Amino acid sequence: MTFYTYDYLQGSQSSWQYARIIILSVLAVIFIGFLVHYLRNRMDSKYKDLTIIVGTLLLLILAIQYDDFSAIQSASAQTGQITQTVKQIAKRLHVGTKSVSINSTTQNANLMAKTPSGYYRVDYNADGSQFVLEKVELDGSSHIKVQEAN
């Protein structure tokens, strides 16, 4: 069973999104540069071809980004919900958020929390707005791995 720390959940929330934004920005700057060179030197077809290639690549990446946009929003919302759950667990147990780990990156029905005082099952009510912590004992054959932030 893998548990994820609060720092891991915070870090995984936006790292790939920032990488995509950086890639898109770099491609947009390169496209504008080639376009300006082409407009200055209309007789040189090299810049025209490079502008078309980079523009096509930019449109392709924008289409992929748009396609993944709803998935990214959903994942960010779920990660935000789970980090709020970790904060609430830490507050209820009077421990720091860094000492609480959770076994999922999304809010689901089978959530477990690992804390310094033991393992807890997180039992949500029907609408998912509140939860109850129930202390559990894991059997000795359970392999526990804690995934921390890099």
mmCIF file of C-alpha atoms in Angstrom:
data_model
loop_
_atom_site.group_PDB
_atom_site.id
_atom_site.type_symbol
_atom_site.label_atom_id
_atom_site.label_comp_id
_atom_site.label_asym_id
_atom_site.label_seq_id
_atom_site.Cartn_x
_atom_site.Cartn_y
_atom_site.Cartn_z
ATOM 1 C CA MET A 1 0.000 0.000 0.000
ATOM 2 C CA THR A 2 1.404 3.371 -0.998
ATOM 3 C CA PHE A 3 0.836 6.485 1.091
ATOM 4 C CA TYR A 4 1.425 10.004 -0.255
ATOM 5 C CA THR A 5 2.707 12.854 1.890
ATOM 6 C CA TYR A 6 1.216 16.331 1.928
ATOM 7 C CA ASP A 7 4.293 17.758 0.173
ATOM 8 C CA TYR A 8 4.002 15.145 -2.591
ATOM 9 C CA LEU A 9 0.338 16.024 -3.149
ATOM 10 C CA GLN A 10 1.147 19.742 -3.282
ATOM 11 C CA GLY A 11 4.066 19.246 -5.673
ATOM 12 C CA SER A 12 2.303 16.925 -8.076
ATOM 13 C CA GLN A 13 -0.593 19.309 -8.379
ATOM 14 C CA SER A 14 0.976 21.738 -10.810
ATOM 15 C CA SER A 15 4.414 20.649 -12.028
ATOM 16 C CA TRP A 16 3.262 19.200 -15.365
ATOM 17 C CA GLN A 17 0.926 22.124 -16.010
ATOM 18 C CA TYR A 18 3.807 24.589 -15.650
ATOM 19 C CA ALA A 19 5.948 22.530 -18.017
ATOM 20 C CA ARG A 20 3.221 22.677 -20.670
ATOM 21 C CA ILE A 21 2.879 26.441 -20.274
ATOM 22 C CA ILE A 22 6.642 26.881 -20.629
ATOM 23 C CA ILE A 23 6.743 24.705 -23.776
ATOM 24 C CA LEU A 24 3.858 26.644 -25.312
ATOM 25 C CA SER A 25 5.488 29.972 -24.487
ATOM 26 C CA VAL A 26 8.824 28.959 -26.011
ATOM 27 C CA LEU A 27 7.113 27.702 -29.176
ATOM 28 C CA ALA A 28 5.102 30.923 -29.443
ATOM 29 C CA VAL A 29 8.264 33.048 -29.160
ATOM 30 C CA ILE A 30 10.052 30.911 -31.787
ATOM 31 C CA PHE A 31 7.012 31.169 -34.082
ATOM 32 C CA ILE A 32 6.909 34.947 -33.753
ATOM 33 C CA GLY A 33 10.662 35.160 -34.399
ATOM 34 C CA PHE A 34 10.454 33.089 -37.582
ATOM 35 C CA LEU A 35 7.380 35.009 -38.708
ATOM 36 C CA VAL A 36 9.189 38.342 -38.289
ATOM 37 C CA HIS A 37 12.213 37.005 -40.210
ATOM 38 C CA TYR A 38 9.948 35.770 -42.979
ATOM 39 C CA LEU A 39 8.099 39.089 -43.235
ATOM 40 C CA ARG A 40 11.435 40.961 -43.465
ATOM 41 C CA ASN A 41 12.913 38.570 -46.048
ATOM 42 C CA ARG A 42 10.017 37.415 -48.180
ATOM 43 C CA MET A 43 12.373 36.031 -50.811
ATOM 44 C CA ASP A 44 13.996 33.581 -48.373
ATOM 45 C CA SER A 45 11.671 30.550 -48.283
ATOM 46 C CA LYS A 46 13.644 28.978 -45.399
ATOM 47 C CA TYR A 47 11.915 31.227 -42.861
ATOM 48 C CA LYS A 48 8.532 30.621 -44.470
ATOM 49 C CA ASP A 49 8.982 26.839 -44.118
ATOM 50 C CA LEU A 50 10.245 27.136 -40.539
ATOM 51 C CA THR A 51 7.316 29.407 -39.658
ATOM 52 C CA ILE A 52 4.842 26.878 -41.052
ATOM 53 C CA ILE A 53 6.510 23.969 -39.222
ATOM 54 C CA VAL A 54 6.647 25.760 -35.853
ATOM 55 C CA GLY A 55 3.111 27.136 -36.328
ATOM 56 C CA THR A 56 1.784 23.636 -37.038
ATOM 57 C CA LEU A 57 3.604 22.251 -34.011
ATOM 58 C CA LEU A 58 2.223 25.079 -31.878
ATOM 59 C CA LEU A 59 -1.338 24.374 -33.074
ATOM 60 C CA LEU A 60 -0.898 20.656 -32.401
ATOM 61 C CA ILE A 61 0.288 21.266 -28.832
ATOM 62 C CA LEU A 62 -2.512 23.795 -28.257
ATOM 63 C CA ALA A 63 -5.053 21.205 -29.438
ATOM 64 C CA ILE A 64 -3.601 18.606 -27.068
ATOM 65 C CA GLN A 65 -3.597 21.159 -24.237
ATOM 66 C CA TYR A 66 -7.231 22.037 -24.924
ATOM 67 C CA ASP A 67 -8.165 18.350 -25.008
ATOM 68 C CA ASP A 68 -6.474 17.726 -21.650
ATOM 69 C CA PHE A 69 -7.790 20.940 -20.078
ATOM 70 C CA SER A 70 -10.884 19.391 -18.482
ATOM 71 C CA ALA A 71 -8.869 16.413 -17.234
ATOM 72 C CA ILE A 72 -6.276 18.760 -15.722
ATOM 73 C CA GLN A 73 -8.983 20.841 -14.025
ATOM 74 C CA SER A 74 -10.616 17.728 -12.597
ATOM 75 C CA ALA A 75 -7.305 16.332 -11.329
ATOM 76 C CA SER A 76 -6.369 19.681 -9.772
ATOM 77 C CA ALA A 77 -9.728 19.919 -8.035
ATOM 78 C CA GLN A 78 -9.429 16.381 -6.668
ATOM 79 C CA THR A 79 -5.860 16.962 -5.512
ATOM 80 C CA GLY A 80 -7.012 20.179 -3.856
ATOM 81 C CA GLN A 81 -9.786 18.269 -2.087
ATOM 82 C CA ILE A 82 -7.413 15.577 -0.860
ATOM 83 C CA THR A 83 -4.914 18.142 0.453
ATOM 84 C CA GLN A 84 -7.777 19.784 2.367
ATOM 85 C CA THR A 85 -8.632 16.358 3.792
ATOM 86 C CA VAL A 86 -5.009 15.907 4.920
ATOM 87 C CA LYS A 87 -5.127 19.338 6.598
ATOM 88 C CA GLN A 88 -8.365 18.455 8.395
ATOM 89 C CA ILE A 89 -6.993 15.077 9.547
ATOM 90 C CA ALA A 90 -3.865 16.775 10.896
ATOM 91 C CA LYS A 91 -5.978 19.369 12.700
ATOM 92 C CA ARG A 92 -8.264 16.749 14.283
ATOM 93 C CA LEU A 93 -5.333 14.624 15.449
ATOM 94 C CA HIS A 94 -3.277 17.658 16.568
ATOM 95 C CA VAL A 95 -0.271 16.809 14.385
ATOM 96 C CA GLY A 96 1.513 18.646 11.574
ATOM 97 C CA THR A 97 0.396 18.175 7.974
ATOM 98 C CA LYS A 98 3.864 16.879 7.083
ATOM 99 C CA SER A 99 3.394 13.891 9.396
ATOM 100 C CA VAL A 100 0.119 12.755 7.756
ATOM 101 C CA SER A 101 0.168 10.549 4.648
ATOM 102 C CA ILE A 102 -2.839 9.397 2.654
ATOM 103 C CA ASN A 103 -3.198 6.320 0.412
ATOM 104 C CA SER A 104 -4.749 8.040 -2.614
ATOM 105 C CA THR A 105 -4.250 11.163 -4.674
ATOM 106 C CA THR A 106 -8.007 11.475 -5.227
ATOM 107 C CA GLN A 107 -10.924 11.490 -2.846
ATOM 108 C CA ASN A 108 -12.478 8.022 -2.881
ATOM 109 C CA ALA A 109 -14.421 5.680 -0.604
ATOM 110 C CA ASN A 110 -11.423 3.631 0.605
ATOM 111 C CA LEU A 111 -9.208 6.329 2.040
ATOM 112 C CA MET A 112 -6.633 5.483 4.708
ATOM 113 C CA ALA A 113 -4.413 7.902 6.600
ATOM 114 C CA LYS A 114 -1.026 7.109 8.134
ATOM 115 C CA THR A 115 -0.174 9.267 11.127
ATOM 116 C CA PRO A 116 2.366 9.082 13.963
ATOM 117 C CA SER A 117 -0.399 7.736 16.221
ATOM 118 C CA GLY A 118 -1.394 4.924 13.821
ATOM 119 C CA TYR A 119 -3.530 4.223 10.776
ATOM 120 C CA TYR A 120 -7.010 5.657 10.298
ATOM 121 C CA ARG A 121 -9.793 4.890 7.850
ATOM 122 C CA VAL A 122 -11.504 8.007 6.514
ATOM 123 C CA ASP A 123 -15.246 7.384 6.299
ATOM 124 C CA TYR A 124 -17.181 10.089 4.405
ATOM 125 C CA ASN A 125 -20.882 10.829 4.745
ATOM 126 C CA ALA A 126 -23.240 10.373 1.767
ATOM 127 C CA ASP A 127 -22.574 13.756 0.138
ATOM 128 C CA GLY A 128 -18.818 13.723 0.861
ATOM 129 C CA SER A 129 -18.823 16.945 2.857
ATOM 130 C CA GLN A 130 -17.814 15.484 6.261
ATOM 131 C CA PHE A 131 -15.840 12.479 7.425
ATOM 132 C CA VAL A 132 -15.156 10.397 10.490
ATOM 133 C CA LEU A 133 -11.767 8.964 11.413
ATOM 134 C CA GLU A 134 -11.763 5.344 12.527
ATOM 135 C CA LYS A 135 -8.545 3.883 13.938
ATOM 136 C CA VAL A 136 -7.578 0.589 12.275
ATOM 137 C CA GLU A 137 -4.863 -2.007 12.725
ATOM 138 C CA LEU A 138 -3.102 -3.302 9.623
ATOM 139 C CA ASP A 139 -1.955 -6.900 9.493
ATOM 140 C CA GLY A 140 1.760 -7.632 9.481
ATOM 141 C CA SER A 141 1.797 -8.734 5.838
ATOM 142 C CA SER A 142 0.913 -5.256 4.535
ATOM 143 C CA HIS A 143 3.788 -3.658 2.647
ATOM 144 C CA ILE A 144 3.746 0.086 3.386
ATOM 145 C CA LYS A 145 5.507 2.553 1.100
ATOM 146 C CA VAL A 146 5.483 6.322 1.662
ATOM 147 C CA GLN A 147 5.825 8.437 -1.501
ATOM 148 C CA GLU A 148 7.439 11.748 -0.605
ATOM 149 C CA ALA A 149 8.048 14.881 -2.658
ATOM 150 C CA ASN A 150 11.246 14.953 -4.691
#
